[in-house]
Short mmCIF file of C-alpha atoms in Angstrom, two decimals:
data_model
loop_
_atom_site.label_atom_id
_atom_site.label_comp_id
_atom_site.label_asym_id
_atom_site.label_seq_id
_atom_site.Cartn_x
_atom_site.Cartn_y
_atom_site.Cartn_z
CA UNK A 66 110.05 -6.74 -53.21
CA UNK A 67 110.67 -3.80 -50.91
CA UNK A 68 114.32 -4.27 -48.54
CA UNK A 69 113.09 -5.71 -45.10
CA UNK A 70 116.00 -4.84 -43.57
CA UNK A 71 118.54 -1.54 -43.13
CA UNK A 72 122.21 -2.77 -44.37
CA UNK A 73 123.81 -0.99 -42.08
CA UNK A 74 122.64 -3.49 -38.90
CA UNK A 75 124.02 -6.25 -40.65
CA UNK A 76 127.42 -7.71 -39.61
CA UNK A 77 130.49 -6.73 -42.07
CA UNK A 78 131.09 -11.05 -41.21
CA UNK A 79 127.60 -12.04 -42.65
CA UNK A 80 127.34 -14.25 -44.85
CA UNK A 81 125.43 -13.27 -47.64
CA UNK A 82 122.41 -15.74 -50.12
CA UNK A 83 122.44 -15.58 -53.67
CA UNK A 84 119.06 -18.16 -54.07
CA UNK A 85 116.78 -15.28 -54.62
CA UNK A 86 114.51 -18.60 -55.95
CA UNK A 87 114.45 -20.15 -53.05
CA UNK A 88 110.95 -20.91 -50.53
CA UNK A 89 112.60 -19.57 -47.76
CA UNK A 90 114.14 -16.27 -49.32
CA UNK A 91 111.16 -13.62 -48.05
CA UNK A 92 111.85 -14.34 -44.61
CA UNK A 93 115.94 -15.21 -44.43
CA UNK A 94 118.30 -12.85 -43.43
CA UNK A 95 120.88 -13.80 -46.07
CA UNK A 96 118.46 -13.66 -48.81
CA UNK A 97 117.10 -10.26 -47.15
CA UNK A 98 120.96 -8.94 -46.40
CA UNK A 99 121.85 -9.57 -50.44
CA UNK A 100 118.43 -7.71 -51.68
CA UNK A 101 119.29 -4.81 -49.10
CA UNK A 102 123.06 -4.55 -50.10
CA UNK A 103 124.28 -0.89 -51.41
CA UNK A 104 125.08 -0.45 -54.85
CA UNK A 105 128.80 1.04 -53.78
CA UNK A 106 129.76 -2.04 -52.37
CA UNK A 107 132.35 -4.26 -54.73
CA UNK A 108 132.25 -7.52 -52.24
CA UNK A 109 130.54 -9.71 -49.65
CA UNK A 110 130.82 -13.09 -48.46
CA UNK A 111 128.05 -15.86 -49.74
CA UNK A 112 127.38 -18.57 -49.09
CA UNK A 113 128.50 -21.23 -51.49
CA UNK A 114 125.37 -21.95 -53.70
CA UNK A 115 126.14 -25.90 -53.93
CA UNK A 116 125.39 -26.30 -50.34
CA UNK A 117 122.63 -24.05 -50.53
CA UNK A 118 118.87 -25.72 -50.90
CA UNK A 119 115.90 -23.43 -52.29
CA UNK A 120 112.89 -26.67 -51.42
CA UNK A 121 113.24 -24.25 -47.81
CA UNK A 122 115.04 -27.32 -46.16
CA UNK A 123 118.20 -25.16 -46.00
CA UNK A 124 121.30 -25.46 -43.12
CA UNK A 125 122.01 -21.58 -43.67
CA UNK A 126 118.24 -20.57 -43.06
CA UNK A 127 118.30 -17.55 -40.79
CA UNK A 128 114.85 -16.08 -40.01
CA UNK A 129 113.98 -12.53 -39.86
CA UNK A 130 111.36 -12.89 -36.76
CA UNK A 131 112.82 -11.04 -34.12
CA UNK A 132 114.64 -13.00 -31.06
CA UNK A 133 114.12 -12.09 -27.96
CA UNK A 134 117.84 -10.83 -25.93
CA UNK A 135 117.96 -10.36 -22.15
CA UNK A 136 119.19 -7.44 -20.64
CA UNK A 137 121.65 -7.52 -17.50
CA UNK A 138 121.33 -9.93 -14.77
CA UNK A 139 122.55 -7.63 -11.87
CA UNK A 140 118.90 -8.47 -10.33
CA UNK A 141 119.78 -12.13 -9.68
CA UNK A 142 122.88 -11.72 -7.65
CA UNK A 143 120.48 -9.91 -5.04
CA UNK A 144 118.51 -13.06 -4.42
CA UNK A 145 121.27 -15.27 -4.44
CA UNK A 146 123.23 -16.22 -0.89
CA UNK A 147 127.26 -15.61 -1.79
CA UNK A 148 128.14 -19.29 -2.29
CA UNK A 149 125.57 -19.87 -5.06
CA UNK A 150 126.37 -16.72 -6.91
CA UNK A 151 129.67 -17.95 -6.46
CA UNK A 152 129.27 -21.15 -7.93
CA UNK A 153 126.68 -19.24 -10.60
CA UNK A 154 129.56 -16.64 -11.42
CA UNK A 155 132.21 -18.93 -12.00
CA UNK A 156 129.92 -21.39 -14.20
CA UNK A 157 129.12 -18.22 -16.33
CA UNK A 158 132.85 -17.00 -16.35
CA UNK A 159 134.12 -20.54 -17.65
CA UNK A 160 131.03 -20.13 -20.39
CA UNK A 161 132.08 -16.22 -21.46
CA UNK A 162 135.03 -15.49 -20.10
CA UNK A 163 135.50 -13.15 -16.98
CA UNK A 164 135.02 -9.58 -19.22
CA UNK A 165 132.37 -10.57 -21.11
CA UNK A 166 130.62 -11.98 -17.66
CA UNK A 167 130.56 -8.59 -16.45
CA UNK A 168 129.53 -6.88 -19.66
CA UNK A 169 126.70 -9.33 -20.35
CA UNK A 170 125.63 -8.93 -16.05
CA UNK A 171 125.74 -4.95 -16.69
CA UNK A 172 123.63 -5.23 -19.54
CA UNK A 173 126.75 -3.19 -22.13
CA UNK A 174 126.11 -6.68 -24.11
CA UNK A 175 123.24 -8.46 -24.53
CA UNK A 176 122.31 -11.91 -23.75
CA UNK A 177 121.76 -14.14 -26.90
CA UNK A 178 118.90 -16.66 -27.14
CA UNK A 179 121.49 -19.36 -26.25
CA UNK A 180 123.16 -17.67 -23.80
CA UNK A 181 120.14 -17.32 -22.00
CA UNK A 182 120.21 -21.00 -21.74
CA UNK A 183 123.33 -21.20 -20.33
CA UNK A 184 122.55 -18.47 -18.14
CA UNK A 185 119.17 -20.40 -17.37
CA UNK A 186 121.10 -23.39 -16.84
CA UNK A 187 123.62 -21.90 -14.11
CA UNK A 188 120.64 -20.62 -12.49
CA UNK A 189 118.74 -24.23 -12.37
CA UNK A 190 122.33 -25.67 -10.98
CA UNK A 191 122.16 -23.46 -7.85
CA UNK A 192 118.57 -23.83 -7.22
CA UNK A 193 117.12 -20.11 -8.49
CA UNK A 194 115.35 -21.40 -11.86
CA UNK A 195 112.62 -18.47 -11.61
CA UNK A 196 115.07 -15.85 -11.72
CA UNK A 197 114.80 -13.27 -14.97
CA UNK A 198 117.00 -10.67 -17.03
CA UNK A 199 116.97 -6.75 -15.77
CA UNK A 200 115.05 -6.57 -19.40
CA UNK A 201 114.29 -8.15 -22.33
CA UNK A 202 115.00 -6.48 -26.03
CA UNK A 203 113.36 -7.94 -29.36
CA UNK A 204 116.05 -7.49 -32.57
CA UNK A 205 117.82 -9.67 -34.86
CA UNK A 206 119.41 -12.91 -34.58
CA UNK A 207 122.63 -11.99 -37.14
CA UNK A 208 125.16 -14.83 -35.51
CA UNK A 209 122.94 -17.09 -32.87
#
């Protein structure tokens, strides 16, 4: 089978699947991360094969389908009055913590698919539920 994937996007933390047998393994990212792995490398992290199942019923299944990210939220803060940003800010700070807040709300880091829930959540809370990202960016899923 031809690599899916370039190994250098995938995170030196990654855990790695050796079931090259198993249902799921042409569209996992740990199946697809082992296949693309360089010939120069002498270790990675797997995951341990015992808790592993090939039937495709597997607790380390990570698909390959593109997630979607959002992009900055600078927008929202416009159409907010100051006391529900407020209470939307601080929500978001406790979630992140107050750097990454500001990094994610520039758009330097990119909002997860579950941090978009908690950032759709703090929106709901203070009444602004139709609110979206700057942008929206396709890649990945390597940790959420």
């Amino acid at each position: 089978m031809e690599n899916k994937i370039n190994y250098n996007i995938v995170p030196g933390f990654f855990l790695h699947c050796i079931q090259s047998d198993c249902k799921m393994a042409d569209h996992c990212l740990r199946q697809l991360a082992m296949q693309a792995l360089p010939d120069d490398y002498h270790s990675v992290t797997i995951v341990n094969p015992k808790y592993t199942k090939p039937t495709g019923d597997c607790e380390f299944y990570r698909s390959d389908k593109p997630q979607v990210y959002g992009k900055g939220f600078k927008n929202m803060q416009t159409k907010m009055l100051p006391s529900e940003y407020d209470t939307f800010r601080y929500r978001l700070q406790g979630k992140f913590g107050r750097n990454p807040y500001f990094e994610r709300r520039k758009g330097e880091r990119l909002c997860s698919p579950s941090e978009i829930k908690e950032v759709e959540a703090a929106l709901k809370i203070v009444g602004h539920e139709e609110l979206k990202f700057d942008a929206y960016v396709e890649k990945l899923n390597w940790v959420d």
